[in-house]
Coordinates of C-alpha atoms in Angstrom, one line a residue:
X1 CA 0.0 -0.4 -0.2
X2 CA 1.1 3.2 -0.7
X3 CA 0.5 6.6 0.7
X4 CA 2.0 9.8 -0.1
X5 CA 0.3 12.8 2.1
X6 CA 0.4 15.8 0.9
X7 CA -0.8 18.2 3.6
X8 CA -1.1 18.3 7.2
X9 CA -3.1 21.1 9.5
X10 CA -1.8 23.2 11.3
X11 CA -2.0 26.7 11.7
X12 CA 0.0 29.3 9.5
X13 CA 2.3 31.6 11.4
X14 CA 5.2 32.8 9.7
X15 CA 6.8 32.2 6.1
X16 CA 8.7 28.5 6.3
X17 CA 11.3 29.9 4.2
X18 CA 14.1 28.1 6.3
X19 CA 12.3 24.9 4.9
X20 CA 11.4 26.3 1.2
X21 CA 15.6 26.7 1.4
X22 CA 16.2 23.1 2.1
X23 CA 14.4 22.0 -0.4
X24 CA 15.7 24.2 -2.7
X25 CA 19.5 22.6 -1.9
X26 CA 18.4 19.2 -1.9
X27 CA 16.5 18.8 -5.2
X28 CA 19.1 21.0 -7.0
X29 CA 22.9 19.9 -4.9
X30 CA 20.9 16.5 -6.6
X31 CA 20.1 17.5 -9.6
X32 CA 23.6 18.6 -10.5
X33 CA 25.5 15.9 -9.2
X34 CA 22.9 13.5 -10.8
X35 CA 23.4 14.8 -14.5
X36 CA 27.4 15.3 -14.1
X37 CA 28.1 18.4 -13.1
X38 CA 29.8 17.8 -9.7
X39 CA 33.5 17.1 -9.6
X40 CA 33.9 14.0 -8.2
X41 CA 35.8 14.7 -5.1
X42 CA 33.0 17.0 -4.0
X43 CA 30.2 14.2 -4.3
X44 CA 32.8 11.9 -2.7
X45 CA 32.9 14.2 0.1
X46 CA 28.7 14.6 0.7
X47 CA 28.5 10.6 0.8
X48 CA 27.8 9.8 4.3
X49 CA 30.8 7.5 4.9
X50 CA 32.1 6.8 8.3
X51 CA 32.0 10.2 11.0
X52 CA 33.8 13.2 8.0
X53 CA 31.4 15.7 8.9
X54 CA 31.0 16.6 4.9
X55 CA 28.9 13.3 4.8
X56 CA 27.5 13.6 8.2
X57 CA 25.6 16.8 7.0
X58 CA 26.3 16.4 3.2
X59 CA 24.5 13.3 2.5
X60 CA 21.3 14.9 2.5
X61 CA 21.5 16.5 -0.2
X62 CA 22.0 13.6 -2.2
X63 CA 19.7 11.3 -3.7
X64 CA 20.0 7.7 -6.0
X65 CA 17.3 9.1 -9.1
X66 CA 14.4 11.5 -9.9
X67 CA 11.3 9.3 -7.8
X68 CA 13.9 9.4 -4.7
X69 CA 14.3 12.5 -4.5
X70 CA 10.4 13.4 -5.8
X71 CA 9.5 11.2 -3.3
X72 CA 11.4 12.9 0.2
X73 CA 11.4 17.1 -1.1
X74 CA 7.3 15.9 -1.5
X75 CA 7.8 14.5 2.7
X76 CA 9.0 17.6 3.4
X77 CA 7.5 19.8 2.2
X78 CA 4.0 18.7 3.7
X79 CA 5.8 18.2 7.5
X80 CA 8.9 20.8 7.4
X81 CA 6.4 23.0 6.5
X82 CA 4.3 22.1 9.4
X83 CA 6.7 22.4 11.7
X84 CA 8.6 26.0 10.6
X85 CA 5.7 27.7 10.2
X86 CA 5.4 27.2 14.3
X87 CA 8.4 27.3 15.1
X88 CA 11.1 29.2 13.9
X89 CA 13.0 29.8 10.6
X90 CA 16.5 29.9 13.0
X91 CA 15.6 26.5 15.2
X92 CA 13.8 24.8 12.4
X93 CA 17.0 24.9 11.3
X94 CA 18.6 23.8 14.2
X95 CA 16.1 21.2 14.4
X96 CA 16.6 19.9 11.1
X97 CA 20.3 19.7 11.5
X98 CA 20.0 18.0 15.0
X99 CA 17.5 15.6 13.2
X100 CA 20.2 15.0 10.4
X101 CA 23.0 14.5 12.5
X102 CA 21.1 11.9 14.6
X103 CA 19.9 9.5 12.0
X104 CA 23.6 10.0 10.3
X105 CA 25.0 8.7 13.8
X106 CA 22.2 5.5 14.2
X107 CA 22.6 4.5 10.9
X108 CA 26.8 4.5 10.8
X109 CA 26.6 2.5 14.2
X110 CA 23.6 0.3 13.3
X111 CA 24.6 -0.3 9.3
X112 CA 27.4 1.6 8.7
X113 CA 27.4 1.1 4.8
X114 CA 27.2 4.2 3.0
X115 CA 24.1 6.7 2.5
X116 CA 22.7 9.2 1.1
X117 CA 19.6 11.1 1.0
X118 CA 17.0 13.4 3.0
X119 CA 15.5 10.9 4.6
X120 CA 16.8 9.8 8.0
X121 CA 16.7 14.1 8.9
X122 CA 13.2 13.3 6.9
X123 CA 12.1 11.5 9.6
X124 CA 13.1 13.4 12.6
X125 CA 10.4 16.4 11.6
X126 CA 7.9 14.0 10.9
X127 CA 8.9 12.7 15.0
X128 CA 8.3 16.5 15.3
X129 CA 5.0 16.5 14.3
X130 CA 4.0 13.7 15.7
X131 CA 4.9 15.4 19.4
X132 CA 3.8 18.7 18.5
X133 CA 0.1 17.3 16.1
X134 CA -0.9 13.7 16.6
X135 CA -4.9 14.3 16.3
X136 CA -3.7 16.4 13.5
X137 CA -5.5 15.2 10.5
X138 CA -3.3 14.4 7.3
X139 CA -4.6 14.6 4.4
X140 CA -3.1 11.2 1.6
X141 CA -3.2 10.3 -1.6
X142 CA -3.8 6.0 -1.4
X143 CA -2.7 3.5 -3.6
X144 CA -3.2 -0.5 -3.4
X145 CA -3.0 -2.4 -7.1
X146 CA -4.8 -0.9 -8.9
X147 CA -7.4 0.9 -6.7
X148 CA -6.1 5.0 -5.1
X149 CA -8.4 7.4 -3.6
X150 CA -7.5 10.0 -0.9
X151 CA -8.5 10.6 2.4
X152 CA -7.5 12.1 6.2
X153 CA -6.1 9.7 8.8
X154 CA -4.9 11.7 12.0
X155 CA -0.6 11.8 11.5
X156 CA -0.5 9.3 15.0
X157 CA -2.0 6.5 13.2
X158 CA 0.1 7.8 9.8
X159 CA 3.6 7.8 11.7
X160 CA 2.7 4.3 13.3
X161 CA 2.0 2.7 10.0
X162 CA 5.9 3.7 8.8
X163 CA 7.1 2.8 11.6
X164 CA 6.3 -1.0 11.7
X165 CA 7.2 -0.5 8.1
X166 CA 11.1 0.8 8.6
X167 CA 11.1 -1.9 11.6
X168 CA 10.3 -4.1 9.5
X169 CA 12.7 -3.3 7.2
X170 CA 15.9 -2.9 9.3
X171 CA 14.9 -6.1 11.0
X172 CA 14.5 -8.3 7.9
X173 CA 17.1 -6.1 5.3
X174 CA 17.0 -5.6 1.8
X175 CA 16.1 -3.1 -0.3
X176 CA 18.7 -0.9 -0.4
X177 CA 16.5 1.9 1.7
X178 CA 19.4 3.2 4.8
X179 CA 16.2 2.3 7.6
X180 CA 18.6 2.7 10.8
X181 CA 18.7 6.3 9.5
X182 CA 14.6 6.4 9.0
X183 CA 14.5 4.8 13.4
X184 CA 16.9 6.9 14.5
X185 CA 16.0 10.8 12.8
X186 CA 12.4 9.7 13.4
X187 CA 12.9 8.8 17.7
X188 CA 15.6 12.2 17.6
X189 CA 12.8 14.0 16.7
X190 CA 10.7 12.2 18.8
X191 CA 12.7 12.7 21.7
X192 CA 13.7 17.1 20.9
X193 CA 9.9 17.6 20.4
X194 CA 9.6 15.8 23.7
X195 CA 12.7 18.1 25.3
X196 CA 11.5 21.4 23.2
X197 CA 8.0 21.4 24.3
X198 CA 8.9 20.7 28.3
X199 CA 11.8 23.5 28.0
X200 CA 8.8 25.8 26.0
X201 CA 11.5 26.6 23.7
X202 CA 9.1 25.3 21.3
X203 CA 5.1 26.7 22.0
X204 CA 2.1 25.4 20.3
X205 CA -1.2 28.6 20.1
X206 CA -3.9 27.6 22.1
X207 CA -5.7 26.6 18.4
X208 CA -4.0 23.4 18.1
X209 CA -4.5 20.5 18.8
X210 CA -3.0 18.5 21.8
X211 CA 0.7 17.8 21.8
X212 CA 1.8 14.5 22.7
X213 CA 3.7 15.7 25.7
X214 CA -0.3 16.8 27.3
X215 CA -1.7 13.9 26.0
X216 CA 0.9 11.6 27.8
X217 CA 0.5 13.9 31.1
X218 CA -3.5 13.0 31.2
X219 CA -5.3 15.4 28.7
X220 CA -7.7 13.4 27.1
X221 CA -9.3 13.5 24.4
X222 CA -10.5 11.3 21.3
X223 CA -6.8 9.8 19.4
X224 CA -9.5 8.5 16.5

């Protein structure tokens, strides 16, 4: 079953230029690399290959093909904009960098293979969405074999589905997908989000649904 998000209900407070900048940088660098416009030494430096700083950060800018790039940028656009518009553009850049490094670290510790792509960092942003907006509805395009359509689903349900998929992939292996980076990013994003909300570094508005922190503290609300 294929699920592609295209919108999440959130209150927009600022223009998410920081997320637009990241999306644009990923697209530009990936396309230049795909069409042979990048020097080999620069390309090699950006690959996640051990604990080299350029690779730890730069791997998010590279993608293995157009489908890989487009798929990741759709997720980053939907979830990144939601987080960025309701935090702060500068804070968002710090959050994205932290998720990038945590996802890379978990991948290196659990897998260690070469890796490229922004999916680990994006899963960190998805983890932040789970903490900030677990009850908000996400509009998705779904596709099963020859049948498809659109529907809305609570964020926590969708993220749980992806988590189970990544967990299965991490332990079954195969597919050339950095599942451990996905899991590390998600866990990192959840941890960062919980701490940021608890300390007041990130604050939700009175119009937002209950955060995960509030739900765990006993402020109950219907999850269905």
